[in-house]
Tab-separated table of C-alpha atoms in Angstrom:
chain	number	residue	atom	x	y	z
R	26	MET	CA	74.006	101.864	86.114
R	27	ARG	CA	76.302	99.032	85.815
R	28	ALA	CA	77.026	96.918	88.853
R	29	PHE	CA	78.752	93.756	89.729
R	30	VAL	CA	76.214	91.090	91.039
R	31	ILE	CA	76.771	87.738	92.538
R	32	THR	CA	73.784	85.512	92.212
R	33	GLY	CA	75.164	82.092	93.663
R	34	PRO	CA	78.289	80.179	94.204
R	35	GLY	CA	80.856	80.484	91.546
R	36	ARG	CA	78.053	82.792	89.639
R	37	ALA	CA	77.873	86.058	88.873
R	38	GLU	CA	77.341	88.799	85.972
R	39	VAL	CA	77.525	92.531	85.210
R	40	GLN	CA	74.118	93.814	85.412
R	41	GLU	CA	72.009	96.826	84.471
R	42	VAL	CA	70.158	98.045	87.773
R	43	GLU	CA	68.651	101.140	89.001
R	44	PRO	CA	70.729	103.824	90.192
R	45	PRO	CA	70.283	104.409	93.819
R	46	ALA	CA	68.874	107.912	94.687
R	47	PRO	CA	70.244	109.476	97.853
R	48	LEU	CA	67.871	109.041	101.338
R	49	GLU	CA	67.675	111.562	103.948
R	50	GLY	CA	70.741	111.562	105.363
R	51	GLU	CA	72.472	110.071	102.713
R	52	VAL	CA	74.710	110.823	99.833
R	53	VAL	CA	75.270	109.147	96.329
R	54	VAL	CA	79.289	108.542	95.730
R	55	GLU	CA	80.314	107.966	91.918
R	56	VAL	CA	82.809	105.073	92.460
R	57	GLU	CA	86.259	105.797	91.235
R	58	ARG	CA	87.899	102.721	92.754
R	59	ALA	CA	86.930	99.440	94.353
R	60	GLY	CA	89.462	97.184	96.502
R	61	VAL	CA	88.401	93.223	96.228
R	62	CYS	CA	89.321	91.024	99.630
R	63	GLY	CA	89.050	88.025	101.173
R	64	THR	CA	85.591	88.372	102.158
R	65	ASP	CA	84.317	89.273	98.695
R	66	MET	CA	86.254	85.920	97.406
R	67	GLU	CA	84.167	83.956	100.319
R	68	PHE	CA	81.047	85.574	98.752
R	69	TYR	CA	82.114	84.345	95.111
R	70	SER	CA	82.482	80.976	96.696
R	71	GLY	CA	79.935	80.505	99.037
R	72	ALA	CA	81.924	79.978	102.028
R	73	MET	CA	81.143	83.436	103.612
R	74	THR	CA	79.797	83.103	107.337
R	75	TYR	CA	77.147	85.346	106.789
R	76	LEU	CA	75.284	83.247	103.985
R	77	HIS	CA	74.930	80.452	106.499
R	78	THR	CA	73.883	82.408	109.554
R	79	GLY	CA	70.949	84.446	107.161
R	80	GLU	CA	72.978	87.776	107.392
R	81	ALA	CA	73.520	87.686	103.695
R	82	ARG	CA	71.608	85.980	101.034
R	83	TYR	CA	72.435	85.992	97.194
R	84	PRO	CA	72.278	88.249	94.984
R	85	VAL	CA	74.991	89.817	97.004
R	86	ARG	CA	76.869	93.141	95.509
R	87	ILE	CA	79.943	93.058	97.083
R	88	GLY	CA	82.633	95.764	97.918
R	89	HIS	CA	83.435	97.700	100.868
R	90	GLU	CA	86.592	99.224	100.316
R	91	TRP	CA	86.141	102.007	98.344
R	92	ALA	CA	86.937	105.827	96.880
R	93	GLY	CA	84.893	108.126	95.003
R	94	ILE	CA	83.245	111.394	94.574
R	95	VAL	CA	79.834	112.772	96.057
R	96	ARG	CA	77.462	113.420	92.923
R	97	GLU	CA	74.043	113.594	95.209
R	98	VAL	CA	73.367	114.499	98.881
R	99	GLY	CA	69.789	113.838	100.276
R	100	ASP	CA	67.601	115.808	102.389
R	101	GLY	CA	69.581	117.211	105.744
R	102	VAL	CA	72.805	116.873	104.337
R	103	ASP	CA	75.414	119.742	103.856
R	104	PRO	CA	75.796	120.475	100.127
R	105	ALA	CA	79.203	121.125	100.817
R	106	TRP	CA	79.757	117.366	100.433
R	107	LEU	CA	78.849	117.562	96.453
R	108	GLY	CA	81.993	116.888	94.542
R	109	ARG	CA	84.471	116.217	97.406
R	110	ARG	CA	86.312	112.858	97.036
R	111	VAL	CA	86.004	110.621	100.269
R	112	THR	CA	85.943	106.865	101.361
R	113	GLY	CA	83.662	105.596	104.082
R	114	ASP	CA	82.876	103.549	106.974
R	115	THR	CA	81.744	99.763	105.950
R	116	MET	CA	79.874	99.569	109.324
R	117	LEU	CA	76.503	101.210	109.498
R	118	GLY	CA	75.035	101.140	113.028
R	119	CYS	CA	71.396	101.935	113.782
R	120	GLY	CA	72.308	104.917	115.566
R	121	ARG	CA	69.840	103.984	118.381
R	122	CYS	CA	71.332	101.279	120.627
R	123	ALA	CA	73.860	101.706	123.769
R	124	ARG	CA	76.839	100.081	121.475
R	125	CYS	CA	76.349	103.147	118.765
R	126	GLY	CA	75.784	105.413	121.419
R	127	ALA	CA	79.049	104.803	122.986
R	128	GLY	CA	80.973	104.768	119.756
R	129	ARG	CA	80.783	101.254	119.200
R	130	GLN	CA	78.405	101.324	116.112
R	131	HIS	CA	80.770	98.787	114.558
R	132	LEU	CA	79.414	96.392	117.006
R	133	CYS	CA	75.561	97.335	116.691
R	134	ALA	CA	73.474	94.085	116.419
R	135	ASP	CA	71.307	95.629	113.757
R	136	ARG	CA	74.362	97.073	111.686
R	137	TYR	CA	74.224	96.931	107.896
R	138	GLU	CA	77.870	96.487	106.283
R	139	ILE	CA	78.430	97.864	103.040
R	140	GLY	CA	78.428	95.319	100.614
R	141	ILE	CA	78.314	92.571	103.022
R	142	ARG	CA	75.561	92.328	105.640
R	143	HIS	CA	71.808	92.889	105.285
R	144	GLY	CA	71.574	93.307	101.672
R	145	ARG	CA	73.019	96.888	102.086
R	146	PRO	CA	74.511	97.498	98.510
R	147	GLY	CA	78.391	97.573	97.696
R	148	ALA	CA	80.953	99.761	95.477
R	149	LEU	CA	81.381	97.161	92.564
R	150	ALA	CA	79.074	99.413	91.032
R	151	GLU	CA	79.322	103.045	89.032
R	152	ARG	CA	77.588	104.588	92.288
R	153	LEU	CA	76.735	103.615	95.852
R	154	PRO	CA	74.435	105.233	98.694
R	155	VAL	CA	76.439	106.046	101.872
R	156	PRO	CA	74.843	107.692	104.971
R	157	ALA	CA	77.118	111.368	105.458
R	158	TRP	CA	77.746	110.459	108.738
R	159	ALA	CA	80.084	107.599	107.708
R	160	LEU	CA	81.995	109.509	105.294
R	161	GLN	CA	85.610	110.063	105.454
R	162	PRO	CA	87.086	113.171	103.364
R	163	LEU	CA	90.005	112.366	101.015
R	164	PRO	CA	92.575	115.003	100.917
R	165	ASP	CA	93.952	115.725	96.953
R	166	THR	CA	97.195	113.832	98.326
R	167	VAL	CA	95.232	110.700	98.559
R	168	ASP	CA	94.387	109.311	95.078
R	169	PRO	CA	91.843	106.801	94.061
R	170	THR	CA	94.474	103.997	94.802
R	171	LEU	CA	94.974	105.049	98.299
R	172	GLY	CA	91.770	106.064	99.003
R	173	ALA	CA	90.359	102.615	98.697
R	174	LEU	CA	93.271	101.132	100.861
R	175	VAL	CA	92.103	103.423	103.582
R	176	GLU	CA	89.263	100.736	104.837
R	177	PRO	CA	91.908	97.959	104.679
R	178	GLY	CA	94.382	100.265	106.417
R	179	GLY	CA	92.149	101.489	109.171
R	180	ASN	CA	92.017	97.732	110.074
R	181	ALA	CA	95.525	98.043	110.184
R	182	LEU	CA	95.791	100.640	112.111
R	183	ARG	CA	93.789	99.495	114.528
R	184	ALA	CA	95.867	96.229	114.910
R	185	VAL	CA	99.171	98.472	115.106
R	186	ARG	CA	97.548	100.605	117.920
R	187	ALA	CA	96.356	97.306	119.968
R	188	GLY	CA	99.792	96.249	119.981
R	189	ALA	CA	100.739	99.319	122.158
R	190	LEU	CA	104.678	99.172	120.760
R	191	GLU	CA	107.075	101.863	121.051
R	192	PRO	CA	109.793	102.634	118.635
R	193	GLY	CA	112.623	100.461	118.467
R	194	GLU	CA	110.621	97.495	119.706
R	195	ARG	CA	109.898	94.234	117.602
R	196	LEU	CA	106.676	93.246	116.110
R	197	LEU	CA	106.070	89.624	114.595
R	198	VAL	CA	103.080	89.851	111.929
R	199	ILE	CA	101.889	86.672	110.964
R	200	GLY	CA	100.188	86.432	107.320
R	201	PRO	CA	101.984	88.611	104.830
R	202	GLY	CA	98.480	89.184	102.767
R	203	THR	CA	97.367	92.994	102.548
R	204	ILE	CA	96.223	93.568	106.144
R	205	GLY	CA	99.560	92.018	107.454
R	206	LEU	CA	101.704	94.012	105.020
R	207	LEU	CA	99.960	97.228	105.654
R	208	ALA	CA	100.362	96.628	109.952
R	209	ALA	CA	103.848	95.867	108.852
R	210	LEU	CA	104.088	99.460	106.947
R	211	ILE	CA	102.685	101.181	109.640
R	212	ALA	CA	104.407	99.920	112.469
R	213	ALA	CA	107.909	100.832	110.522
R	214	ALA	CA	106.805	104.307	110.002
R	215	GLN	CA	106.388	104.391	113.547
R	216	GLY	CA	109.884	103.220	114.013
R	217	VAL	CA	108.976	99.414	115.133
R	218	GLU	CA	111.331	96.575	114.184
R	219	VAL	CA	108.820	94.431	112.101
R	220	HIS	CA	109.086	90.579	111.367
R	221	LEU	CA	107.004	88.859	108.800
R	222	LEU	CA	105.790	84.914	109.329
R	223	GLY	CA	104.542	83.218	106.036
R	224	LEU	CA	103.951	79.881	104.708
R	225	THR	CA	106.820	79.721	102.154
R	226	GLU	CA	109.533	81.697	100.640
R	227	HIS	CA	107.583	82.859	97.788
R	228	SER	CA	104.762	84.047	99.963
R	229	LEU	CA	107.335	86.456	101.795
R	230	ASP	CA	109.459	87.522	97.974
R	231	PHE	CA	106.603	90.775	98.164
R	232	ALA	CA	107.180	91.299	101.617
R	233	ARG	CA	111.097	91.768	101.152
R	234	SER	CA	110.565	93.458	98.109
R	235	LEU	CA	108.918	96.455	100.310
R	236	GLY	CA	112.098	96.340	102.515
R	237	PHE	CA	111.141	94.027	105.063
R	238	PRO	CA	114.215	91.830	105.698
R	239	HIS	CA	113.277	89.961	108.956
R	240	THR	CA	111.290	87.443	107.424
R	241	TRP	CA	110.544	83.963	108.212
R	242	THR	CA	108.505	80.510	106.952
R	243	ALA	CA	109.063	78.780	110.592
R	244	PRO	CA	108.422	80.043	114.014
R	245	PRO	CA	110.925	82.681	114.591
R	246	PRO	CA	113.138	82.834	117.863
R	247	GLY	CA	110.824	85.269	120.154
R	248	PRO	CA	109.814	86.909	122.434
R	249	PHE	CA	108.405	89.733	120.618
R	250	ASP	CA	106.805	92.852	122.180
R	251	ALA	CA	103.683	92.188	120.325
R	252	VAL	CA	102.411	89.885	117.725
R	253	ILE	CA	99.619	90.356	115.241
R	254	ASP	CA	97.885	87.414	113.958
R	255	ALA	CA	96.556	88.421	110.434
R	256	SER	CA	96.410	85.117	109.030
R	257	ASN	CA	93.931	82.501	108.545
R	258	GLY	CA	95.537	79.604	110.087
R	259	PRO	CA	94.049	77.647	112.854
R	260	GLY	CA	97.124	77.194	114.635
R	261	SER	CA	98.251	80.788	114.427
R	262	PRO	CA	96.468	82.252	117.636
R	263	ALA	CA	98.108	79.555	120.002
R	264	LEU	CA	101.605	80.405	117.712
R	265	ALA	CA	101.148	84.375	119.108
R	266	VAL	CA	100.787	83.529	122.368
R	267	GLU	CA	103.732	81.358	122.824
R	268	LEU	CA	105.893	84.413	121.067
R	269	VAL	CA	104.791	87.077	122.634
R	270	GLU	CA	106.795	88.670	125.536
R	271	PRO	CA	104.806	88.117	129.105
R	272	GLY	CA	103.036	91.104	129.769
R	273	ARG	CA	102.323	92.494	125.971
R	274	HIS	CA	99.815	92.083	123.919
R	275	VAL	CA	98.724	89.437	120.967
R	276	VAL	CA	96.474	91.455	118.246
R	277	PHE	CA	93.839	88.781	116.085
R	278	ILE	CA	92.477	90.137	113.105
R	279	GLY	CA	92.879	87.130	111.113
R	280	LEU	CA	89.913	84.535	111.061
R	281	SER	CA	90.452	80.724	110.071
R	282	ALA	CA	87.589	78.896	108.484
R	283	ASP	CA	88.198	76.566	111.533
R	284	PRO	CA	88.112	76.902	115.173
R	285	SER	CA	91.885	78.347	116.461
R	286	PRO	CA	92.516	76.940	119.680
R	287	ALA	CA	94.549	78.957	122.041
R	288	ASP	CA	95.504	77.800	125.595
R	289	THR	CA	93.905	80.370	128.228
R	290	ARG	CA	96.480	79.191	130.581
R	291	ARG	CA	99.039	80.434	128.534
R	292	LEU	CA	97.569	83.728	128.326
R	293	VAL	CA	97.065	83.903	132.250
R	294	LEU	CA	100.460	82.477	133.225
R	295	LYS	CA	101.983	84.839	130.691
R	296	ASP	CA	100.133	87.976	131.815
R	297	VAL	CA	99.436	88.576	127.901
R	298	THR	CA	96.421	90.930	126.650
R	299	ALA	CA	94.642	89.446	123.839
R	300	VAL	CA	92.868	92.046	121.333
R	301	GLY	CA	90.390	91.085	118.710
R	302	VAL	CA	89.685	93.714	115.608
R	303	LEU	CA	87.041	93.987	113.563
R	304	SER	CA	86.517	96.879	110.978
R	305	ALA	CA	88.462	99.821	110.219
R	306	SER	CA	85.764	101.798	112.284
R	307	GLY	CA	88.025	104.710	114.245
R	308	GLY	CA	91.133	104.262	111.999
R	309	LEU	CA	90.134	105.701	108.866
R	310	ALA	CA	91.002	109.074	109.942
R	311	GLY	CA	94.261	107.542	111.202
R	312	THR	CA	95.337	105.886	108.028
R	313	THR	CA	94.013	108.766	105.429
R	314	GLU	CA	96.439	111.236	107.794
R	315	LEU	CA	99.140	108.677	107.398
R	316	TYR	CA	98.618	108.462	103.485
R	317	ALA	CA	98.452	111.531	103.015
R	318	SER	CA	101.754	112.945	104.566
R	319	GLY	CA	103.633	110.088	102.908
R	320	GLN	CA	104.892	108.658	105.862
R	321	VAL	CA	103.007	105.113	104.618
R	322	ASP	CA	102.363	104.347	101.090
R	323	PRO	CA	100.515	101.201	100.226
R	324	ARG	CA	100.295	101.767	96.346
R	325	PRO	CA	102.680	98.813	95.819
R	326	LEU	CA	100.204	96.405	97.269
R	327	VAL	CA	97.943	97.046	94.298
R	328	ALA	CA	98.920	94.452	91.258
R	329	ALA	CA	96.219	95.434	89.040
R	330	THR	CA	93.014	97.755	88.346
R	331	VAL	CA	90.527	96.092	86.020
R	332	SER	CA	86.801	96.489	85.157
R	333	LEU	CA	83.809	94.856	86.144
R	334	ASP	CA	83.780	92.985	83.564
R	335	GLU	CA	86.861	90.986	85.219
R	336	ALA	CA	85.981	91.190	88.428
R	337	ALA	CA	84.648	87.199	88.396
R	338	MET	CA	88.033	86.069	87.257
R	339	VAL	CA	89.261	87.775	90.065
R	340	LEU	CA	86.968	86.698	92.932
R	341	ALA	CA	88.079	83.061	91.479
R	342	GLY	CA	91.802	83.525	92.759
R	343	LYS	CA	92.601	83.848	88.393
R	344	ARG	CA	95.358	86.237	87.776
R	345	ARG	CA	97.573	87.212	85.097
R	346	PRO	CA	101.293	86.604	84.652
R	347	GLU	CA	102.205	90.100	84.526
R	348	TRP	CA	100.416	91.272	87.932
R	349	GLY	CA	103.039	89.594	89.854
R	350	THR	CA	102.753	88.928	93.548
R	351	ALA	CA	101.283	91.897	95.188
R	352	PRO	CA	98.388	91.249	97.144
R	353	LYS	CA	95.412	93.649	96.282
R	354	ILE	CA	93.458	94.125	92.567
R	355	HIS	CA	91.314	97.093	92.663
R	356	ILE	CA	88.405	97.435	90.189
R	357	ASP	CA	87.558	100.700	88.340
R	358	PRO	CA	83.751	100.629	87.289
R	359	ARG	CA	83.979	103.137	85.175
R	360	LEU	CA	86.579	101.090	82.896
R	361	ARG	CA	85.054	98.992	79.996
R	362	ARG	CA	86.682	95.788	78.964
C-alpha cells in the first residue's frame, strides 16, 4: 500500500509498504480522510519534542486525525465492526497500569500514540491498524471530513468542558487556529459569548467569517468567566491568568516551543483553577454527537483535501492561493495526483 513517510528533517516521500494485518484485538481501517496538524509539521521540520526525548525517531509515519471504514478484524474482535465507518483515539495505553485502570490511558507512561509516539504507524496511508477498543463509530450524518475533525474537536470539547461555563457567560479563546476555532464553535453552540484573541487582523478574518464578531489583536477588557489558551505564545498563559474572573477557570491546551512562565501568586490570590488538556480521549463520543446533530459544523475549517503526493508541500507550510485562510488541510490517501 502507499504510505507517506518522513525520513528526516525536511525529507519525506510516498513509499510502497506492506499493508497491515490485524493483530488480536485490532482492526484494519481503510483511511478515507486524515488531517494535518501542527504536531505533524513539527515532525517534518524536526522540532517535535519526542524526536529529542527518544519517544519517536525517523522514519515516522504520521497522521492521528482520521476517519475510515473497517475492512479487516483480528481475533477476538466482533465481526460486526466490518464495514463500519469509524474514527478513533490517538492515545493507546498499555491497559495494565493504574492510570489505564482509572480511565486515564492517555497518560499511560507506556502508551503508544498513533502517528506520533513509539513508532505506531499513522493515518497518512491507505490502511491503518487500530485496537478495537479505541474505535469511535461514526453515524451516517458524519461524513469523512467531519470524521477526521472528531479528534481535534475532542481536544476542543474537553477544553470547553474544563472552562465550566454557563449559557450567557463570556469566554476568551487565545489563538484562532484549528483548536481555538473548534473550541469557539462548541462554546457558541452552548450559548456562550465567545471572544477570540489573535496576533493580527488577518489571522482573525476567518474567525469573523464564521460569525464571531468579538475579535481582538490586543488584550481585551476583562474579566472573562473562562479563558482557553490555544496558542503557542509563551506569554499567553500569564495573560490568561490576568484576564480570567477570580474564582473561575483557565484552560491550557496550546504548547509553546519555549517555557511559558505564569505567576502562581496570581493563581492563588485570584483563587483560579488552572487545567491542562492533553488529547481528545474522553471527548470523542461527545464531539461525534455534536457533529451528527448539526449543533456544530466545523467543515468550513477545511481549506482543501489533497493527495499523499502533496503532503510534503502542506507540511512545509506551502498553500495554494485558492485555498483561502481556513486553517485545516486534509489528505485523502485514495487520491492520485
